[in-house]
Coordinates of N, CA and C and ligand atoms in Angstrom, one line a residue:
M1 N -12.0 11.8 1.4 CA -10.6 11.3 1.2 C -10.7 9.8 0.7
N2 N -10.1 9.5 -0.3 CA -9.9 8.1 -0.8 C -8.5 7.7 -0.7
V3 N -8.2 6.4 -0.6 CA -6.8 5.9 -0.6 C -6.7 5.0 -1.8
Y4 N -5.6 5.2 -2.6 CA -5.3 4.3 -3.7 C -3.9 3.7 -3.4
K5 N -3.8 2.4 -3.6 CA -2.5 1.7 -3.4 C -2.0 1.1 -4.7
F6 N -0.8 1.4 -5.1 CA -0.2 0.8 -6.3 C 0.9 -0.1 -5.9
G7 N 0.8 -1.4 -6.3 CA 1.9 -2.3 -5.9 C 3.1 -2.2 -6.9
G8 N 4.1 -3.0 -6.6 CA 5.3 -3.0 -7.3 C 5.1 -3.2 -8.8
A9 N 4.3 -4.2 -9.2 CA 4.1 -4.5 -10.6 C 3.5 -3.3 -11.3
S10 N 2.7 -2.5 -10.7 CA 2.1 -1.4 -11.4 C 3.0 -0.2 -11.6
V11 N 4.1 -0.2 -10.9 CA 5.1 0.9 -11.1 C 6.5 0.4 -11.5
R12 N 6.5 -0.8 -12.2 CA 7.8 -1.4 -12.4 C 8.6 -0.6 -13.5
D13 N 8.0 0.2 -14.3 CA 8.7 0.9 -15.3 C 8.0 2.2 -15.6
A14 N 8.6 3.0 -16.6 CA 8.1 4.3 -16.9 C 6.6 4.2 -17.4
E15 N 6.3 3.2 -18.2 CA 4.9 3.1 -18.6 C 4.0 2.9 -17.5
G16 N 4.4 2.1 -16.5 CA 3.6 1.9 -15.3 C 3.3 3.2 -14.6
I17 N 4.3 4.0 -14.5 CA 4.1 5.3 -13.7 C 3.2 6.2 -14.5
R18 N 3.4 6.2 -15.8 CA 2.4 7.0 -16.7 C 1.0 6.5 -16.5
N19 N 0.9 5.2 -16.4 CA -0.5 4.6 -16.2 C -1.1 5.0 -14.9
L20 N -0.2 5.0 -13.8 CA -0.6 5.5 -12.5 C -1.1 6.9 -12.6
A21 N -0.4 7.8 -13.3 CA -0.8 9.2 -13.4 C -2.2 9.3 -14.1
R22 N -2.4 8.5 -15.1 CA -3.7 8.5 -15.8 C -4.8 8.1 -14.8
I23 N -4.6 7.1 -14.0 CA -5.6 6.7 -13.0 C -5.8 7.8 -12.0
V24 N -4.8 8.4 -11.5 CA -4.9 9.4 -10.4 C -5.6 10.6 -10.9
E25 N -5.3 10.9 -12.2 CA -5.9 12.1 -12.8 C -7.5 12.0 -12.9
Q26 N -8.0 10.8 -12.9 CA -9.5 10.6 -13.0 C -10.1 10.9 -11.6
E27 N -9.4 10.9 -10.6 CA -9.9 11.1 -9.2 C -10.0 12.6 -8.9
Q28 N -11.2 13.0 -8.6 CA -11.4 14.5 -8.3 C -11.3 14.8 -6.8
E29 N -11.5 13.7 -6.0 CA -11.6 13.9 -4.5 C -10.2 13.9 -3.9
P30 N -10.1 14.4 -2.6 CA -8.8 14.3 -1.9 C -8.4 12.8 -1.9
L31 N -7.1 12.6 -2.0 CA -6.5 11.3 -2.3 C -5.2 11.1 -1.6
I32 N -5.0 9.9 -1.1 CA -3.7 9.5 -0.6 C -3.2 8.4 -1.5
V33 N -2.1 8.5 -2.2 CA -1.6 7.5 -3.1 C -0.4 6.8 -2.3
V34 N -0.6 5.5 -2.1 CA 0.3 4.7 -1.4 C 1.1 3.8 -2.4
V35 N 2.4 3.8 -2.4 CA 3.1 3.2 -3.5 C 4.1 2.2 -2.9
S36 N 4.3 1.0 -3.5 CA 5.3 0.1 -3.2 C 6.6 0.4 -3.9
A37 N 7.6 -0.4 -3.6 CA 8.9 -0.3 -4.4 C 8.7 -0.8 -5.8
M38 N 9.4 -0.2 -6.8 CA 9.2 -0.6 -8.2 C 9.6 -2.0 -8.4
G39 N 8.7 -2.7 -9.1 CA 9.0 -4.1 -9.6 C 9.5 -5.0 -8.4
K40 N 10.6 -5.6 -8.7 CA 11.2 -6.6 -7.7 C 12.3 -5.9 -6.9
T41 N 12.2 -4.6 -6.7 CA 13.3 -3.9 -6.0 C 13.5 -4.4 -4.6
T42 N 12.4 -4.7 -3.9 CA 12.5 -5.2 -2.5 C 13.3 -6.5 -2.4
N43 N 13.1 -7.4 -3.4 CA 13.9 -8.6 -3.4 C 15.4 -8.3 -3.6
A44 N 15.6 -7.4 -4.5 CA 17.0 -7.0 -4.8 C 17.7 -6.4 -3.5
L45 N 17.0 -5.5 -2.9 CA 17.6 -4.9 -1.7 C 17.7 -5.9 -0.5
E46 N 16.8 -6.9 -0.5 CA 17.0 -8.0 0.5 C 18.3 -8.8 0.2
G47 N 18.5 -9.1 -1.1 CA 19.7 -9.8 -1.4 C 21.0 -9.0 -1.1
L48 N 20.9 -7.7 -1.3 CA 22.0 -6.8 -1.0 C 22.3 -6.9 0.5
T49 N 21.3 -6.8 1.3 CA 21.5 -6.8 2.8 C 22.1 -8.1 3.2
R50 N 21.6 -9.2 2.6 CA 22.2 -10.5 3.0 C 23.6 -10.6 2.7
A51 N 24.0 -10.0 1.5 CA 25.4 -10.0 1.1 C 26.2 -9.2 2.1
L52 N 25.7 -8.1 2.5 CA 26.4 -7.2 3.4 C 26.6 -7.9 4.8
C53 N 25.7 -8.8 5.1 CA 25.7 -9.4 6.5 C 26.4 -10.8 6.5
E54 N 27.0 -11.1 5.4 CA 27.5 -12.5 5.3 C 28.4 -12.8 6.5
Y55 N 29.2 -11.9 7.0 CA 30.1 -12.2 8.1 C 29.6 -11.8 9.4
D56 N 28.6 -11.0 9.5 CA 28.2 -10.5 10.9 C 26.7 -10.4 10.9
L57 N 26.0 -11.4 11.4 CA 24.5 -11.4 11.3 C 23.9 -10.7 12.5
K58 N 24.7 -10.1 13.4 CA 24.2 -9.6 14.7 C 23.1 -8.6 14.5
D59 N 23.3 -7.6 13.7 CA 22.3 -6.6 13.6 C 21.5 -6.7 12.2
F60 N 21.3 -7.9 11.8 CA 20.8 -8.1 10.4 C 19.4 -7.4 10.3
D61 N 18.5 -7.7 11.3 CA 17.2 -7.2 11.1 C 17.1 -5.7 11.0
E62 N 17.9 -5.0 11.9 CA 17.8 -3.6 11.9 C 18.4 -3.0 10.6
L63 N 19.5 -3.6 10.1 CA 20.1 -3.2 8.9 C 19.2 -3.4 7.7
Y64 N 18.5 -4.6 7.7 CA 17.6 -4.9 6.7 C 16.5 -3.8 6.5
D65 N 16.0 -3.4 7.6 CA 14.9 -2.3 7.5 C 15.5 -1.0 7.0
Q66 N 16.7 -0.7 7.4 CA 17.3 0.6 6.9 C 17.5 0.5 5.4
V67 N 18.0 -0.6 4.9 CA 18.3 -0.8 3.5 C 17.0 -1.0 2.6
V68 N 16.2 -1.9 3.0 CA 15.1 -2.3 2.2 C 14.0 -1.2 2.1
S69 N 13.9 -0.4 3.1 CA 12.9 0.7 3.1 C 13.3 1.8 2.0
T70 N 14.5 1.8 1.5 CA 14.8 2.8 0.5 C 14.1 2.5 -0.8
G71 N 13.6 1.3 -1.0 CA 12.9 1.0 -2.3 C 11.6 1.8 -2.4
E72 N 10.9 2.0 -1.3 CA 9.6 2.7 -1.3 C 9.9 4.2 -1.3
L73 N 11.0 4.6 -0.5 CA 11.3 6.1 -0.5 C 11.7 6.5 -1.9
Q74 N 12.4 5.7 -2.7 CA 12.8 6.1 -4.0 C 11.6 6.1 -5.0
S75 N 10.8 5.0 -4.9 CA 9.7 4.9 -5.9 C 8.7 6.1 -5.7
T76 N 8.4 6.4 -4.4 CA 7.5 7.5 -4.2 C 8.0 8.9 -4.6
R77 N 9.3 9.1 -4.5 CA 9.9 10.3 -4.9 C 9.7 10.5 -6.4
I78 N 9.9 9.4 -7.1 CA 9.7 9.4 -8.6 C 8.3 9.7 -9.0
V79 N 7.3 8.9 -8.3 CA 5.9 9.1 -8.6 C 5.5 10.5 -8.3
S80 N 5.9 11.0 -7.1 CA 5.4 12.4 -6.7 C 6.0 13.4 -7.7
A81 N 7.2 13.3 -8.1 CA 7.8 14.3 -9.0 C 7.1 14.2 -10.4
Y82 N 6.8 13.0 -10.8 CA 6.2 12.8 -12.1 C 4.7 13.4 -12.1
L83 N 4.0 13.1 -11.0 CA 2.6 13.7 -10.9 C 2.7 15.2 -10.9
N84 N 3.6 15.8 -10.2 CA 3.8 17.3 -10.2 C 4.1 17.8 -11.6
H85 N 5.0 17.1 -12.3 CA 5.3 17.4 -13.6 C 4.1 17.4 -14.6
Q86 N 3.2 16.5 -14.3 CA 2.0 16.3 -15.1 C 0.9 17.3 -14.7
G87 N 1.2 18.1 -13.7 CA 0.2 19.1 -13.3 C -0.7 18.5 -12.2
I88 N -0.4 17.3 -11.7 CA -1.2 16.8 -10.6 C -0.4 17.1 -9.3
S89 N -0.7 18.3 -8.8 CA 0.0 18.9 -7.7 C -0.2 18.0 -6.4
N90 N 0.9 17.6 -5.8 CA 0.8 16.7 -4.6 C 1.9 17.0 -3.7
V91 N 1.7 16.5 -2.4 CA 2.7 16.6 -1.4 C 3.2 15.2 -1.1
W92 N 4.5 15.0 -1.0 CA 5.2 13.8 -0.7 C 5.3 13.6 0.9
I93 N 4.8 12.5 1.4 CA 5.0 12.3 2.8 C 6.0 11.3 3.1
D94 N 7.0 11.6 4.0 CA 7.9 10.6 4.4 C 7.2 9.9 5.6
I95 N 6.7 8.7 5.3 CA 5.9 8.0 6.3 C 6.7 7.5 7.5
T96 N 8.0 7.4 7.3 CA 8.8 7.0 8.4 C 8.8 8.0 9.6
Q97 N 8.3 9.2 9.3 CA 8.2 10.3 10.3 C 6.9 10.3 10.9
V98 N 5.9 9.7 10.3 CA 4.5 9.7 10.9 C 3.9 8.4 11.3
L99 N 4.3 7.3 10.6 CA 3.7 6.0 11.0 C 4.7 5.4 12.0
I100 N 4.4 5.7 13.2 CA 5.4 5.3 14.3 C 5.1 3.9 14.8
T101 N 6.2 3.1 14.8 CA 6.2 1.7 15.2 C 7.1 1.4 16.3
D102 N 7.0 0.2 16.8 CA 8.0 -0.3 17.8 C 9.2 -0.7 17.0
S103 N 10.2 -1.3 17.7 CA 11.4 -1.6 16.9 C 11.5 -3.1 16.6
T104 N 10.4 -3.8 16.4 CA 10.4 -5.2 16.0 C 10.7 -5.1 14.5
Y105 N 12.0 -5.1 14.2 CA 12.4 -4.9 12.8 C 11.9 -6.1 11.9
R106 N 11.4 -5.8 10.7 CA 10.9 -6.7 9.7 C 9.4 -7.0 10.0
E107 N 8.9 -6.7 11.1 CA 7.5 -7.1 11.5 C 7.0 -6.0 12.5
A108 N 7.3 -4.8 12.2 CA 7.1 -3.7 13.2 C 5.6 -3.5 13.5
K109 N 5.3 -3.2 14.7 CA 3.9 -3.0 15.1 C 3.6 -1.4 15.2
V110 N 2.5 -1.0 14.6 CA 2.2 0.4 14.5 C 1.5 0.9 15.7
N111 N 2.0 2.1 16.2 CA 1.3 2.8 17.3 C 0.3 3.7 16.6
K112 N -1.0 3.2 16.6 CA -2.0 3.9 15.8 C -2.3 5.3 16.3
D113 N -2.4 5.5 17.6 CA -2.8 6.8 18.2 C -1.8 7.8 17.9
V114 N -0.5 7.5 18.2 CA 0.6 8.5 17.9 C 0.6 8.8 16.4
S115 N 0.5 7.7 15.6 CA 0.6 7.9 14.2 C -0.5 8.8 13.6
E116 N -1.7 8.6 14.1 CA -2.9 9.3 13.6 C -2.6 10.8 14.0
R117 N -2.2 11.1 15.2 CA -1.9 12.5 15.5 C -0.9 13.1 14.6
L118 N 0.2 12.4 14.4 CA 1.3 13.0 13.6 C 0.8 13.2 12.1
L119 N 0.1 12.2 11.6 CA -0.4 12.3 10.2 C -1.3 13.5 10.1
R120 N -2.3 13.6 11.0 CA -3.2 14.7 10.8 C -2.5 16.0 11.0
S121 N -1.5 16.1 11.9 CA -0.8 17.4 12.0 C 0.0 17.7 10.8
F122 N 0.6 16.7 10.2 CA 1.4 16.9 9.0 C 0.5 17.4 7.9
M123 N -0.7 16.8 7.8 CA -1.6 17.2 6.7 C -2.2 18.6 6.9
R124 N -2.3 19.0 8.2 CA -2.8 20.4 8.5 C -1.7 21.4 8.1
T125 N -0.5 21.1 8.3 CA 0.6 22.0 8.0 C 1.1 22.0 6.6
H126 N 0.7 20.9 5.9 CA 1.0 20.8 4.5 C -0.2 20.4 3.7
P127 N -1.2 21.4 3.6 CA -2.4 21.1 2.9 C -2.3 20.8 1.4
A128 N -3.0 19.8 0.9 CA -2.9 19.4 -0.5 C -4.1 18.5 -0.8
R129 N -4.5 18.4 -2.0 CA -5.6 17.5 -2.4 C -5.0 16.1 -2.5
V130 N -3.8 16.0 -3.1 CA -3.2 14.7 -3.3 C -1.9 14.6 -2.5
Y131 N -1.8 13.5 -1.8 CA -0.6 13.1 -1.1 C 0.0 11.8 -1.7
V132 N 1.3 11.7 -1.7 CA 2.0 10.5 -2.2 C 2.8 10.0 -1.0
T133 N 2.7 8.7 -0.7 CA 3.5 8.2 0.4 C 3.8 6.7 0.2
Q134 N 4.6 6.2 1.1 CA 5.2 4.8 1.0 C 4.3 3.8 1.7
G135 N 4.1 2.6 1.0 CA 3.6 1.5 1.7 C 4.7 0.8 2.5
F136 N 4.3 -0.2 3.4 CA 5.3 -1.2 3.9 C 6.2 -0.7 4.9
I137 N 6.5 0.6 5.0 CA 7.5 1.1 5.9 C 7.0 2.0 7.0
G138 N 7.7 2.2 8.1 CA 7.4 3.1 9.1 C 8.7 3.5 9.8
G139 N 8.5 4.1 11.0 CA 9.8 4.5 11.7 C 9.5 4.5 13.2
T140 N 10.6 4.3 14.0 CA 10.5 4.3 15.4 C 10.5 5.7 15.9
A141 N 10.1 6.0 17.1 CA 10.1 7.3 17.7 C 11.6 7.8 17.7
A142 N 12.5 6.9 17.8 CA 13.9 7.3 17.8 C 14.5 7.6 16.4
G143 N 13.7 7.4 15.4 CA 14.1 7.8 14.1 C 14.7 6.7 13.2
K144 N 14.6 5.4 13.6 CA 15.1 4.3 12.8 C 13.9 3.9 11.9
R145 N 14.3 3.6 10.6 CA 13.2 3.1 9.7 C 12.9 1.6 10.1
T146 N 11.6 1.3 9.8 CA 11.2 -0.1 10.1 C 10.3 -0.6 8.9
T147 N 10.1 -1.9 8.8 CA 9.2 -2.5 7.8 C 8.1 -3.3 8.5
L148 N 7.0 -3.4 7.8 CA 5.8 -4.0 8.5 C 5.6 -5.4 8.1
G149 N 6.5 -6.0 7.3 CA 6.3 -7.4 6.8 C 6.1 -7.4 5.3
R150 N 6.7 -8.3 4.6 CA 6.7 -8.4 3.2 C 5.3 -8.2 2.6
E151 N 5.2 -7.5 1.6 CA 3.9 -7.3 0.9 C 2.9 -6.4 1.7
G152 N 3.5 -5.6 2.7 CA 2.7 -4.9 3.6 C 2.1 -3.6 3.2
S153 N 2.2 -3.3 1.9 CA 1.7 -2.0 1.5 C 0.2 -1.9 1.5
D154 N -0.5 -3.1 1.2 CA -2.0 -3.1 1.3 C -2.4 -2.7 2.7
Y155 N -1.6 -3.2 3.7 CA -1.9 -3.0 5.1 C -1.7 -1.5 5.4
T156 N -0.7 -0.9 4.9 CA -0.5 0.5 5.1 C -1.7 1.3 4.6
A157 N -2.1 1.0 3.4 CA -3.3 1.7 2.8 C -4.5 1.6 3.7
A158 N -4.7 0.4 4.3 CA -5.9 0.3 5.2 C -5.7 1.0 6.5
L159 N -4.5 1.0 7.0 CA -4.2 1.8 8.3 C -4.5 3.3 8.1
L160 N -4.0 3.8 7.0 CA -4.1 5.3 6.7 C -5.6 5.6 6.5
A161 N -6.3 4.7 5.8 CA -7.8 4.9 5.6 C -8.5 4.9 7.0
N162 N -8.1 4.0 7.8 CA -8.7 3.9 9.2 C -8.4 5.2 10.0
M163 N -7.2 5.7 10.0 CA -6.8 6.8 10.8 C -7.5 8.1 10.3
L164 N -7.8 8.2 8.9 CA -8.3 9.4 8.4 C -9.8 9.2 8.1
N165 N -10.4 8.1 8.5 CA -11.8 7.9 8.2 C -12.1 8.0 6.7
A166 N -11.3 7.4 5.9 CA -11.4 7.6 4.4 C -12.7 6.9 3.9
K167 N -13.2 7.4 2.7 CA -14.4 6.8 2.2 C -14.2 5.5 1.6
S168 N -13.0 5.2 1.0 CA -12.8 3.9 0.4 C -11.3 3.7 0.2
V169 N -10.9 2.5 0.0 CA -9.5 2.1 -0.4 C -9.6 1.3 -1.7
T170 N -8.7 1.7 -2.6 CA -8.6 0.9 -3.9 C -7.2 0.3 -4.0
L171 N -7.2 -1.0 -4.1 CA -5.9 -1.7 -4.4 C -5.8 -1.9 -5.9
W172 N -4.9 -1.2 -6.6 CA -4.7 -1.4 -8.0 C -3.7 -2.6 -8.3
K173 N -4.3 -3.6 -8.9 CA -3.5 -4.9 -9.0 C -3.3 -5.3 -10.4
D174 N -2.5 -6.4 -10.6 CA -2.3 -6.9 -12.0 C -3.2 -8.1 -12.2
V175 N -4.3 -8.1 -11.5 CA -5.4 -9.1 -11.8 C -6.7 -8.4 -11.8
P176 N -7.8 -9.0 -12.4 CA -9.0 -8.3 -12.6 C -9.7 -7.9 -11.3
G177 N -9.3 -8.6 -10.2 CA -10.0 -8.4 -8.9 C -9.7 -9.6 -8.1
V178 N -10.5 -9.9 -7.1 CA -10.3 -11.2 -6.4 C -11.0 -12.3 -7.2
M179 N -10.2 -13.4 -7.5 CA -10.7 -14.4 -8.3 C -11.0 -15.7 -7.5
T180 N -11.7 -16.6 -8.2 CA -11.9 -17.9 -7.5 C -10.6 -18.8 -7.4
A181 N -9.6 -18.5 -8.2 CA -8.3 -19.2 -8.2 C -7.3 -18.2 -8.8
D182 N -6.0 -18.6 -8.7 CA -5.0 -17.8 -9.3 C -5.1 -17.8 -10.8
P183 N -5.4 -16.6 -11.4 CA -5.8 -16.6 -12.9 C -4.6 -17.0 -13.8
I184 N -3.4 -17.0 -13.2 CA -2.2 -17.3 -14.0 C -2.1 -18.8 -14.2
R185 N -2.5 -19.5 -13.1 CA -2.4 -21.0 -13.1 C -3.7 -21.7 -13.5
H186 N -4.8 -21.0 -13.3 CA -6.1 -21.6 -13.6 C -6.9 -20.7 -14.6
R187 N -6.9 -21.1 -15.9 CA -7.5 -20.2 -16.9 C -9.0 -20.1 -16.7
D188 N -9.7 -21.0 -16.0 CA -11.1 -20.8 -15.8 C -11.5 -20.1 -14.5
A189 N -10.5 -19.4 -13.9 CA -10.7 -18.6 -12.7 C -11.8 -17.6 -13.0
Q190 N -12.7 -17.4 -12.0 CA -13.8 -16.4 -12.2 C -13.6 -15.2 -11.2
L191 N -14.0 -14.1 -11.7 CA -14.0 -12.9 -10.8 C -15.1 -13.0 -9.8
L192 N -14.7 -12.6 -8.6 CA -15.7 -12.5 -7.5 C -16.0 -11.0 -7.4
S193 N -17.2 -10.6 -7.8 CA -17.4 -9.1 -7.9 C -17.8 -8.5 -6.6
Q194 N -18.4 -9.3 -5.6 CA -18.8 -8.7 -4.3 C -18.4 -9.7 -3.2
L195 N -17.8 -9.2 -2.2 CA -17.5 -10.1 -1.0 C -17.7 -9.3 0.2
T196 N -18.1 -10.0 1.3 CA -18.1 -9.4 2.6 C -16.7 -9.4 3.2
Y197 N -16.5 -8.7 4.3 CA -15.3 -8.8 5.1 C -15.0 -10.2 5.5
D198 N -16.1 -10.9 6.0 CA -15.9 -12.3 6.5 C -15.5 -13.2 5.3
E199 N -16.1 -13.0 4.1 CA -15.8 -13.9 3.0 C -14.3 -13.7 2.6
I200 N -13.9 -12.4 2.5 CA -12.5 -12.2 2.1 C -11.5 -12.8 3.1
E201 N -11.9 -12.7 4.4 CA -11.0 -13.2 5.4 C -10.9 -14.7 5.3
Q202 N -12.0 -15.4 5.0 CA -11.9 -16.8 4.8 C -11.0 -17.2 3.6
I203 N -11.2 -16.4 2.5 CA -10.4 -16.7 1.3 C -8.9 -16.5 1.6
L204 N -8.6 -15.4 2.4 CA -7.2 -15.1 2.7 C -6.6 -16.2 3.7
A205 N -7.5 -16.6 4.6 CA -7.0 -17.6 5.6 C -6.7 -18.9 4.9
R206 N -7.3 -19.2 3.7 CA -7.0 -20.4 3.0 C -5.7 -20.3 2.2
G207 N -5.0 -19.1 2.3 CA -3.7 -18.9 1.7 C -3.7 -18.1 0.4
A208 N -4.8 -17.6 -0.1 CA -4.8 -16.8 -1.3 C -3.9 -15.5 -1.0
Q209 N -3.1 -15.2 -2.0 CA -2.1 -14.2 -1.8 C -2.5 -12.8 -2.4
V210 N -3.8 -12.7 -2.7 CA -4.2 -11.5 -3.5 C -4.2 -10.2 -2.6
I211 N -4.4 -10.3 -1.4 CA -4.4 -9.1 -0.5 C -3.6 -9.5 0.8
H212 N -2.8 -8.6 1.3 CA -2.1 -8.9 2.6 C -3.2 -9.1 3.7
P213 N -3.1 -10.2 4.4 CA -4.1 -10.6 5.4 C -4.4 -9.5 6.5
K214 N -3.5 -8.7 6.8 CA -3.7 -7.7 7.9 C -4.5 -6.5 7.4
T215 N -4.8 -6.5 6.1 CA -5.5 -5.3 5.5 C -7.0 -5.2 5.9
I216 N -7.6 -6.3 6.2 CA -9.1 -6.2 6.4 C -9.5 -5.6 7.7
A217 N -8.8 -6.0 8.8 CA -9.3 -5.5 10.1 C -9.5 -4.0 10.2
P218 N -8.5 -3.2 9.8 CA -8.6 -1.7 10.0 C -9.8 -1.2 9.1
L219 N -10.2 -1.9 8.1 CA -11.3 -1.4 7.2 C -12.6 -1.8 7.8
R220 N -12.6 -3.1 8.3 CA -13.8 -3.6 8.9 C -14.2 -2.7 10.1
E221 N -13.2 -2.3 10.9 CA -13.5 -1.5 12.1 C -14.2 -0.2 11.8
K222 N -13.9 0.4 10.6 CA -14.6 1.7 10.3 C -15.6 1.5 9.1
N223 N -15.8 0.2 8.8 CA -16.8 0.0 7.7 C -16.4 0.7 6.4
I224 N -15.1 0.7 6.0 CA -14.6 1.3 4.8 C -14.6 0.3 3.7
P225 N -15.3 0.6 2.6 CA -15.2 -0.4 1.5 C -13.8 -0.5 0.8
L226 N -13.5 -1.7 0.4 CA -12.2 -2.0 -0.3 C -12.5 -2.4 -1.7
F227 N -11.9 -1.7 -2.7 CA -12.0 -2.1 -4.1 C -10.7 -2.7 -4.5
V228 N -10.8 -3.8 -5.3 CA -9.6 -4.4 -5.9 C -9.8 -4.3 -7.4
K229 N -8.9 -3.6 -8.0 CA -9.2 -3.3 -9.5 C -7.9 -3.5 -10.3
P230 N -8.1 -3.8 -11.6 CA -6.9 -4.0 -12.4 C -6.3 -2.7 -12.9
F231 N -5.1 -2.5 -12.7 CA -4.5 -1.2 -13.1 C -4.4 -1.0 -14.6
L232 N -4.5 -2.1 -15.3 CA -4.4 -2.0 -16.8 C -5.8 -1.7 -17.4
H233 N -6.9 -2.0 -16.6 CA -8.2 -1.7 -17.1 C -9.0 -1.0 -16.0
P234 N -8.6 0.3 -15.7 CA -9.2 1.0 -14.5 C -10.7 1.2 -14.6
D235 N -11.3 1.1 -15.8 CA -12.8 1.3 -15.8 C -13.6 0.0 -15.4
E236 N -12.9 -1.1 -15.3 CA -13.6 -2.4 -14.9 C -13.9 -2.3 -13.4
A237 N -15.0 -2.9 -13.1 CA -15.5 -2.8 -11.7 C -14.6 -3.5 -10.7
G238 N -14.0 -4.6 -11.1 CA -13.1 -5.3 -10.1 C -14.0 -6.0 -9.0
T239 N -13.4 -6.0 -7.8 CA -14.1 -6.6 -6.7 C -14.4 -5.5 -5.7
I240 N -15.6 -5.6 -5.1 CA -15.9 -4.7 -4.0 C -16.0 -5.5 -2.7
I241 N -15.4 -5.1 -1.7 CA -15.4 -5.8 -0.4 C -16.0 -4.9 0.7
C242 N -17.1 -5.2 1.3 CA -17.7 -4.4 2.3 C -18.8 -5.2 2.9
N243 N -19.5 -4.6 3.9 CA -20.7 -5.2 4.4 C -21.8 -4.8 3.4
P244 N -22.7 -5.7 3.1 CA -23.8 -5.3 2.2 C -24.7 -4.2 2.8
P245 N -25.4 -3.4 2.1 CA -25.6 -3.4 0.6 C -24.3 -2.9 -0.1
Y246 N -24.2 -3.3 -1.3 CA -23.0 -3.0 -2.1 C -23.3 -1.8 -3.0
S247 N -23.9 -0.8 -2.6 CA -24.3 0.3 -3.5 C -23.5 1.6 -3.1
F248 N -22.8 2.1 -4.1 CA -22.0 3.3 -3.9 C -22.2 4.3 -5.0
Ligands
LIG1 N1 7.8 -3.7 -1.6 C1 7.4 -4.5 -0.5 C2 7.5 -6.0 -0.8 O1 7.7 -6.3 -2.0 C3 6.0 -4.2 0.1 C4 4.9 -4.4 -0.9 O2 5.1 -4.6 -2.1 O3 3.7 -4.4 -0.4 O4 7.3 -6.8 0.0
MG2 MG1 5.4 -6.0 -3.8

């Protein structure tokens, strides 16, 4: 089992979703595809929630999670339907039913043991080679949707990989991999092709935004390699993050 995560930029429009399908088509092994909301949808839904709450902020956080989580539910419905249409048969997982969290809205904490049991049991009763599910969101045992913190889809991918003892996680990004600097602002930024878990954690601790900082721990725990690759050039090697040796 491998885990692929596609961020908002990669699924921002129809061409992005076609590109995702071409990448998924290349993978022959069992796969979980974790998808964010399309483009800047999360920001738009955040704005909508603020507007709704203008006069009554009492339940803002709970309402925020109910509204903002629809971005991922919608994008994954579209991706799943398109993959099925293209002959890449897959099962859509409503992760709010299996990734069980507490009710710390906007920063919910995952109950890994319960979630792992529910996820494995769902996959047993819905066998498929490819699953499509949402990043960033979860749900309480009482059935309320929650969110794990902005840009949290990388973290979801790592958690699912940890629970399922996946072989690898690939984050498909709009950059060539992890770079020495932000390539948009620094034209001389260089690709870092190999990093250890310690090295990436140091880079993230200095404020680099390339990967959500909570992503590394669940992978390090199970020694699962993390690939960061450009979704527009899927054949490039990108960055591999793991403990050496770096041979796969
Ligand atoms: N869609 C969410 C956000 O923009 C989660 C993610 O992209 O990782 O924060
Ligand atoms: Mg995003």
